[in-house]
PDB file of C-alpha atoms in Angstrom:
ATOM      1  CA  UNK A   1     -86.122 -56.734-159.985  1.00  0.00           C
ATOM      2  CA  UNK A   2     -83.171 -54.130-159.588  1.00  0.00           C
ATOM      3  CA  UNK A   3     -82.735 -50.767-160.953  1.00  0.00           C
ATOM      4  CA  UNK A   4     -80.490 -52.267-163.077  1.00  0.00           C
ATOM      5  CA  UNK A   5     -82.595 -54.556-165.145  1.00  0.00           C
ATOM      6  CA  UNK A   6     -84.945 -50.963-165.767  1.00  0.00           C
ATOM      7  CA  UNK A   7     -82.270 -48.772-167.134  1.00  0.00           C
ATOM      8  CA  UNK A   8     -82.973 -49.842-170.696  1.00  0.00           C
ATOM      9  CA  UNK A   9     -86.225 -48.534-170.989  1.00  0.00           C
ATOM     10  CA  UNK A  10     -85.586 -46.189-168.814  1.00  0.00           C
ATOM     11  CA  UNK A  11     -82.995 -45.454-171.752  1.00  0.00           C
ATOM     12  CA  UNK A  12     -85.929 -46.058-175.041  1.00  0.00           C
ATOM     13  CA  UNK A  13     -87.589 -43.542-172.729  1.00  0.00           C
ATOM     14  CA  UNK A  14     -85.161 -40.664-171.975  1.00  0.00           C
ATOM     15  CA  UNK A  15     -84.036 -41.235-176.000  1.00  0.00           C
ATOM     16  CA  UNK A  16     -87.615 -40.368-176.703  1.00  0.00           C
ATOM     17  CA  UNK A  17     -88.133 -36.598-175.891  1.00  0.00           C
ATOM     18  CA  UNK A  18     -84.907 -36.853-179.033  1.00  0.00           C
ATOM     19  CA  UNK A  19     -87.593 -37.814-181.351  1.00  0.00           C
ATOM     20  CA  UNK A  20     -90.614 -35.504-180.509  1.00  0.00           C
ATOM     21  CA  UNK A  21     -89.663 -32.204-182.156  1.00  0.00           C
ATOM     22  CA  UNK A  22     -91.722 -30.167-179.748  1.00  0.00           C
ATOM     23  CA  UNK A  23     -89.162 -30.690-177.556  1.00  0.00           C
ATOM     24  CA  UNK A  24     -86.285 -29.597-179.199  1.00  0.00           C
ATOM     25  CA  UNK A  25     -87.994 -25.977-181.469  1.00  0.00           C
ATOM     26  CA  UNK A  26     -87.226 -24.156-178.434  1.00  0.00           C
ATOM     27  CA  UNK A  27     -84.961 -23.978-175.237  1.00  0.00           C
ATOM     28  CA  UNK A  28     -88.325 -23.550-173.094  1.00  0.00           C
ATOM     29  CA  UNK A  29     -89.625 -26.892-174.394  1.00  0.00           C
ATOM     30  CA  UNK A  30     -86.538 -28.329-174.213  1.00  0.00           C
ATOM     31  CA  UNK A  31     -85.524 -27.651-170.659  1.00  0.00           C
ATOM     32  CA  UNK A  32     -89.338 -28.489-170.326  1.00  0.00           C
ATOM     33  CA  UNK A  33     -89.176 -32.309-170.930  1.00  0.00           C
ATOM     34  CA  UNK A  34     -86.000 -32.435-169.717  1.00  0.00           C
ATOM     35  CA  UNK A  35     -87.007 -31.721-166.020  1.00  0.00           C
ATOM     36  CA  UNK A  36     -91.133 -33.233-166.991  1.00  0.00           C
ATOM     37  CA  UNK A  37     -88.539 -36.836-167.724  1.00  0.00           C
ATOM     38  CA  UNK A  38     -87.194 -36.805-164.239  1.00  0.00           C
ATOM     39  CA  UNK A  39     -89.801 -35.861-162.394  1.00  0.00           C
ATOM     40  CA  UNK A  40     -91.579 -38.725-164.339  1.00  0.00           C
ATOM     41  CA  UNK A  41     -89.067 -41.162-162.525  1.00  0.00           C
ATOM     42  CA  UNK A  42     -89.278 -40.380-159.034  1.00  0.00           C
ATOM     43  CA  UNK A  43     -87.448 -44.087-158.438  1.00  0.00           C
ATOM     44  CA  UNK A  44     -84.755 -43.933-160.629  1.00  0.00           C
ATOM     45  CA  UNK A  45     -83.685 -39.931-159.553  1.00  0.00           C
ATOM     46  CA  UNK A  46     -84.120 -39.918-155.971  1.00  0.00           C
ATOM     47  CA  UNK A  47     -83.732 -37.282-153.881  1.00  0.00           C
ATOM     48  CA  UNK A  48     -80.262 -37.846-153.135  1.00  0.00           C
ATOM     49  CA  UNK A  49     -79.316 -38.121-156.669  1.00  0.00           C
ATOM     50  CA  UNK A  50     -80.987 -34.793-157.763  1.00  0.00           C
ATOM     51  CA  UNK A  51     -79.373 -32.763-154.740  1.00  0.00           C
ATOM     52  CA  UNK A  52     -76.043 -34.923-155.751  1.00  0.00           C
ATOM     53  CA  UNK A  53     -76.752 -32.643-159.033  1.00  0.00           C
ATOM     54  CA  UNK A  54     -77.694 -30.009-158.923  1.00  0.00           C
ATOM     55  CA  UNK A  55     -80.995 -30.850-160.182  1.00  0.00           C
ATOM     56  CA  UNK A  56     -83.438 -29.931-157.020  1.00  0.00           C
ATOM     57  CA  UNK A  57     -83.124 -26.624-158.259  1.00  0.00           C
ATOM     58  CA  UNK A  58     -83.104 -26.778-161.634  1.00  0.00           C
ATOM     59  CA  UNK A  59     -85.972 -28.617-161.248  1.00  0.00           C
ATOM     60  CA  UNK A  60     -88.059 -25.230-159.118  1.00  0.00           C
ATOM     61  CA  UNK A  61     -86.528 -22.574-161.249  1.00  0.00           C
ATOM     62  CA  UNK A  62     -88.837 -21.273-163.026  1.00  0.00           C
ATOM     63  CA  UNK A  63     -86.364 -20.845-166.852  1.00  0.00           C
ATOM     64  CA  UNK A  64     -88.920 -17.713-168.460  1.00  0.00           C
ATOM     65  CA  UNK A  65     -86.527 -16.529-165.709  1.00  0.00           C
ATOM     66  CA  UNK A  66     -83.807 -18.294-166.465  1.00  0.00           C
ATOM     67  CA  UNK A  67     -82.839 -19.195-169.742  1.00  0.00           C
ATOM     68  CA  UNK A  68     -80.153 -17.147-171.824  1.00  0.00           C
ATOM     69  CA  UNK A  69     -80.600 -15.251-175.191  1.00  0.00           C
ATOM     70  CA  UNK A  70     -78.006 -17.567-176.659  1.00  0.00           C
ATOM     71  CA  UNK A  71     -77.101 -21.013-174.558  1.00  0.00           C
ATOM     72  CA  UNK A  72     -74.237 -23.252-175.199  1.00  0.00           C
ATOM     73  CA  UNK A  73     -76.711 -26.216-176.618  1.00  0.00           C
ATOM     74  CA  UNK A  74     -77.532 -26.990-179.961  1.00  0.00           C
ATOM     75  CA  UNK A  75     -81.104 -27.836-180.188  1.00  0.00           C
ATOM     76  CA  UNK A  76     -80.403 -29.397-183.534  1.00  0.00           C
ATOM     77  CA  UNK A  77     -77.509 -31.543-182.531  1.00  0.00           C
ATOM     78  CA  UNK A  78     -79.133 -32.523-178.530  1.00  0.00           C
ATOM     79  CA  UNK A  79     -80.663 -35.454-180.602  1.00  0.00           C
ATOM     80  CA  UNK A  80     -77.256 -36.394-181.943  1.00  0.00           C
ATOM     81  CA  UNK A  81     -74.877 -36.125-178.558  1.00  0.00           C
ATOM     82  CA  UNK A  82     -77.107 -36.565-174.822  1.00  0.00           C
ATOM     83  CA  UNK A  83     -79.967 -38.251-177.164  1.00  0.00           C
ATOM     84  CA  UNK A  84     -77.130 -41.196-178.235  1.00  0.00           C
ATOM     85  CA  UNK A  85     -75.278 -42.319-175.044  1.00  0.00           C
ATOM     86  CA  UNK A  86     -76.126 -45.358-173.621  1.00  0.00           C
ATOM     87  CA  UNK A  87     -75.975 -44.318-169.157  1.00  0.00           C
ATOM     88  CA  UNK A  88     -74.730 -47.270-166.758  1.00  0.00           C
ATOM     89  CA  UNK A  89     -76.918 -45.568-164.356  1.00  0.00           C
ATOM     90  CA  UNK A  90     -79.573 -42.815-163.735  1.00  0.00           C
ATOM     91  CA  UNK A  91     -76.555 -41.102-161.431  1.00  0.00           C
ATOM     92  CA  UNK A  92     -74.672 -40.565-164.390  1.00  0.00           C
ATOM     93  CA  UNK A  93     -78.047 -39.413-166.649  1.00  0.00           C
ATOM     94  CA  UNK A  94     -78.598 -37.230-163.805  1.00  0.00           C
ATOM     95  CA  UNK A  95     -75.643 -35.772-164.030  1.00  0.00           C
ATOM     96  CA  UNK A  96     -75.420 -34.953-168.032  1.00  0.00           C
ATOM     97  CA  UNK A  97     -79.214 -33.752-167.545  1.00  0.00           C
ATOM     98  CA  UNK A  98     -78.520 -31.502-165.099  1.00  0.00           C
ATOM     99  CA  UNK A  99     -74.965 -30.752-166.757  1.00  0.00           C
ATOM    100  CA  UNK A 100     -77.416 -29.395-169.505  1.00  0.00           C
ATOM    101  CA  UNK A 101     -80.055 -27.780-168.047  1.00  0.00           C
ATOM    102  CA  UNK A 102     -77.177 -25.457-166.485  1.00  0.00           C
ATOM    103  CA  UNK A 103     -75.997 -24.786-169.810  1.00  0.00           C
ATOM    104  CA  UNK A 104     -79.485 -22.980-170.525  1.00  0.00           C
ATOM    105  CA  UNK A 105     -79.448 -20.798-167.987  1.00  0.00           C
ATOM    106  CA  UNK A 106     -75.910 -20.705-166.670  1.00  0.00           C
ATOM    107  CA  UNK A 107     -74.761 -16.308-167.002  1.00  0.00           C
ATOM    108  CA  UNK A 108     -70.703 -16.099-167.660  1.00  0.00           C
ATOM    109  CA  UNK A 109     -68.858 -13.648-165.678  1.00  0.00           C
ATOM    110  CA  UNK A 110     -66.206 -13.585-168.594  1.00  0.00           C
ATOM    111  CA  UNK A 111     -63.529 -14.052-166.038  1.00  0.00           C
ATOM    112  CA  UNK A 112     -61.415 -17.515-166.468  1.00  0.00           C
ATOM    113  CA  UNK A 113     -61.413 -19.430-162.984  1.00  0.00           C
ATOM    114  CA  UNK A 114     -57.700 -19.184-161.201  1.00  0.00           C
ATOM    115  CA  UNK A 115     -56.940 -22.837-160.681  1.00  0.00           C
ATOM    116  CA  UNK A 116     -58.753 -23.992-163.808  1.00  0.00           C
ATOM    117  CA  UNK A 117     -58.189 -21.225-166.786  1.00  0.00           C
ATOM    118  CA  UNK A 118     -59.854 -22.873-169.842  1.00  0.00           C
ATOM    119  CA  UNK A 119     -62.423 -22.916-167.224  1.00  0.00           C
ATOM    120  CA  UNK A 120     -64.596 -19.278-167.379  1.00  0.00           C
ATOM    121  CA  UNK A 121     -66.719 -18.384-164.285  1.00  0.00           C
ATOM    122  CA  UNK A 122     -70.862 -18.322-163.822  1.00  0.00           C
ATOM    123  CA  UNK A 123     -72.497 -16.626-161.426  1.00  0.00           C
ATOM    124  CA  UNK A 124     -74.483 -18.382-159.141  1.00  0.00           C
ATOM    125  CA  UNK A 125     -77.251 -17.590-156.567  1.00  0.00           C
ATOM    126  CA  UNK A 126     -76.140 -19.150-152.486  1.00  0.00           C
ATOM    127  CA  UNK A 127     -79.248 -19.278-151.183  1.00  0.00           C
ATOM    128  CA  UNK A 128     -78.660 -20.058-146.633  1.00  0.00           C
ATOM    129  CA  UNK A 129     -80.436 -21.123-144.259  1.00  0.00           C
ATOM    130  CA  UNK A 130     -81.639 -18.405-142.873  1.00  0.00           C
ATOM    131  CA  UNK A 131     -83.155 -16.948-145.547  1.00  0.00           C
ATOM    132  CA  UNK A 132     -80.475 -14.739-147.389  1.00  0.00           C
ATOM    133  CA  UNK A 133     -79.289 -15.219-150.425  1.00  0.00           C
ATOM    134  CA  UNK A 134     -75.481 -13.968-152.051  1.00  0.00           C
ATOM    135  CA  UNK A 135     -73.895 -13.424-155.993  1.00  0.00           C
ATOM    136  CA  UNK A 136     -70.652 -15.831-155.971  1.00  0.00           C
ATOM    137  CA  UNK A 137     -68.546 -16.643-159.174  1.00  0.00           C
ATOM    138  CA  UNK A 138     -68.218 -20.935-159.491  1.00  0.00           C
ATOM    139  CA  UNK A 139     -65.921 -22.912-161.987  1.00  0.00           C
ATOM    140  CA  UNK A 140     -68.475 -25.781-162.945  1.00  0.00           C
ATOM    141  CA  UNK A 141     -65.401 -27.844-163.461  1.00  0.00           C
ATOM    142  CA  UNK A 142     -63.269 -27.411-160.473  1.00  0.00           C
ATOM    143  CA  UNK A 143     -65.217 -25.935-157.731  1.00  0.00           C
ATOM    144  CA  UNK A 144     -63.339 -22.677-157.299  1.00  0.00           C
ATOM    145  CA  UNK A 145     -65.646 -20.044-156.013  1.00  0.00           C
ATOM    146  CA  UNK A 146     -65.175 -16.549-156.010  1.00  0.00           C
ATOM    147  CA  UNK A 147     -66.388 -13.491-154.861  1.00  0.00           C
ATOM    148  CA  UNK A 148     -67.496 -10.771-157.411  1.00  0.00           C
ATOM    149  CA  UNK A 149     -64.600  -8.894-156.231  1.00  0.00           C
ATOM    150  CA  UNK A 150     -62.353 -11.844-157.182  1.00  0.00           C
ATOM    151  CA  UNK A 151     -61.902 -12.706-153.419  1.00  0.00           C
ATOM    152  CA  UNK A 152     -61.625 -16.126-152.680  1.00  0.00           C
ATOM    153  CA  UNK A 153     -65.650 -16.981-151.038  1.00  0.00           C
ATOM    154  CA  UNK A 154     -64.553 -19.665-147.977  1.00  0.00           C
ATOM    155  CA  UNK A 155     -68.518 -19.431-146.450  1.00  0.00           C
ATOM    156  CA  UNK A 156     -70.844 -19.862-145.915  1.00  0.00           C
ATOM    157  CA  UNK A 157     -72.113 -22.163-148.348  1.00  0.00           C
ATOM    158  CA  UNK A 158     -76.030 -23.344-148.769  1.00  0.00           C
ATOM    159  CA  UNK A 159     -77.498 -24.593-151.662  1.00  0.00           C
ATOM    160  CA  UNK A 160     -76.182 -23.112-155.091  1.00  0.00           C
ATOM    161  CA  UNK A 161     -78.724 -21.421-158.180  1.00  0.00           C
ATOM    162  CA  UNK A 162     -78.218 -19.750-161.359  1.00  0.00           C
ATOM    163  CA  UNK A 163     -78.467 -16.827-161.138  1.00  0.00           C
ATOM    164  CA  UNK A 164     -80.901 -14.800-163.591  1.00  0.00           C
ATOM    165  CA  UNK A 165     -79.878 -11.534-165.124  1.00  0.00           C
ATOM    166  CA  UNK A 166     -82.465  -9.905-162.320  1.00  0.00           C
ATOM    167  CA  UNK A 167     -80.453 -11.380-159.606  1.00  0.00           C
ATOM    168  CA  UNK A 168     -77.058  -9.878-160.540  1.00  0.00           C
ATOM    169  CA  UNK A 169     -78.951  -6.526-161.889  1.00  0.00           C
ATOM    170  CA  UNK A 170     -79.984  -6.996-157.416  1.00  0.00           C
ATOM    171  CA  UNK A 171     -76.551  -6.142-156.613  1.00  0.00           C
ATOM    172  CA  UNK A 172     -75.242  -3.811-159.570  1.00  0.00           C
ATOM    173  CA  UNK A 173     -73.919  -6.173-161.990  1.00  0.00           C
ATOM    174  CA  UNK A 174     -75.558  -6.017-165.468  1.00  0.00           C
ATOM    175  CA  UNK A 175     -74.107  -8.978-167.576  1.00  0.00           C
ATOM    176  CA  UNK A 176     -75.023  -9.755-171.103  1.00  0.00           C
ATOM    177  CA  UNK A 177     -75.821 -13.466-170.706  1.00  0.00           C
ATOM    178  CA  UNK A 178     -74.754 -14.945-174.359  1.00  0.00           C
ATOM    179  CA  UNK A 179     -71.639 -15.857-173.442  1.00  0.00           C
ATOM    180  CA  UNK A 180     -70.448 -18.441-174.663  1.00  0.00           C
ATOM    181  CA  UNK A 181     -68.227 -21.619-173.254  1.00  0.00           C
ATOM    182  CA  UNK A 182     -64.867 -21.514-173.856  1.00  0.00           C
TER     183      UNK A 182
END
């Protein structure tokens, strides 16, 4: 059988997340429920799909250290939003789950993207395969990346993770993590 034939079952199970009030009681529970759902379905959420949407990174962080105090997600509205979409593929579902997870852990810089001015740059951690990392700012819309000084960043590029308060404090940036999307 093709993967398409199983999508209704996958979507039905996905919607079950939103029927259980324990999954939406707080951001940590919601984060865990989405990660557990992806982990439970490796047939659909292959390494390729998880890597394409940054889920691999989001699934390895400790959400207790990353979830911001006031994410741009409404737990009361999620069951009417993400929980009702009829996704056509596991890829599009993975993209939406990734976006929601990012919304829960993103610390915004307060600076608009120079390419997409209505988008605020978010802090990310660029982890290089040589064991080093640096903090950068990224536009989630267009992919613009710059250094905290405002200079365009041209590499080297590694794997992007969200940056948390501790990461920012490590480079001398004190940031209020409860800024909202514009």
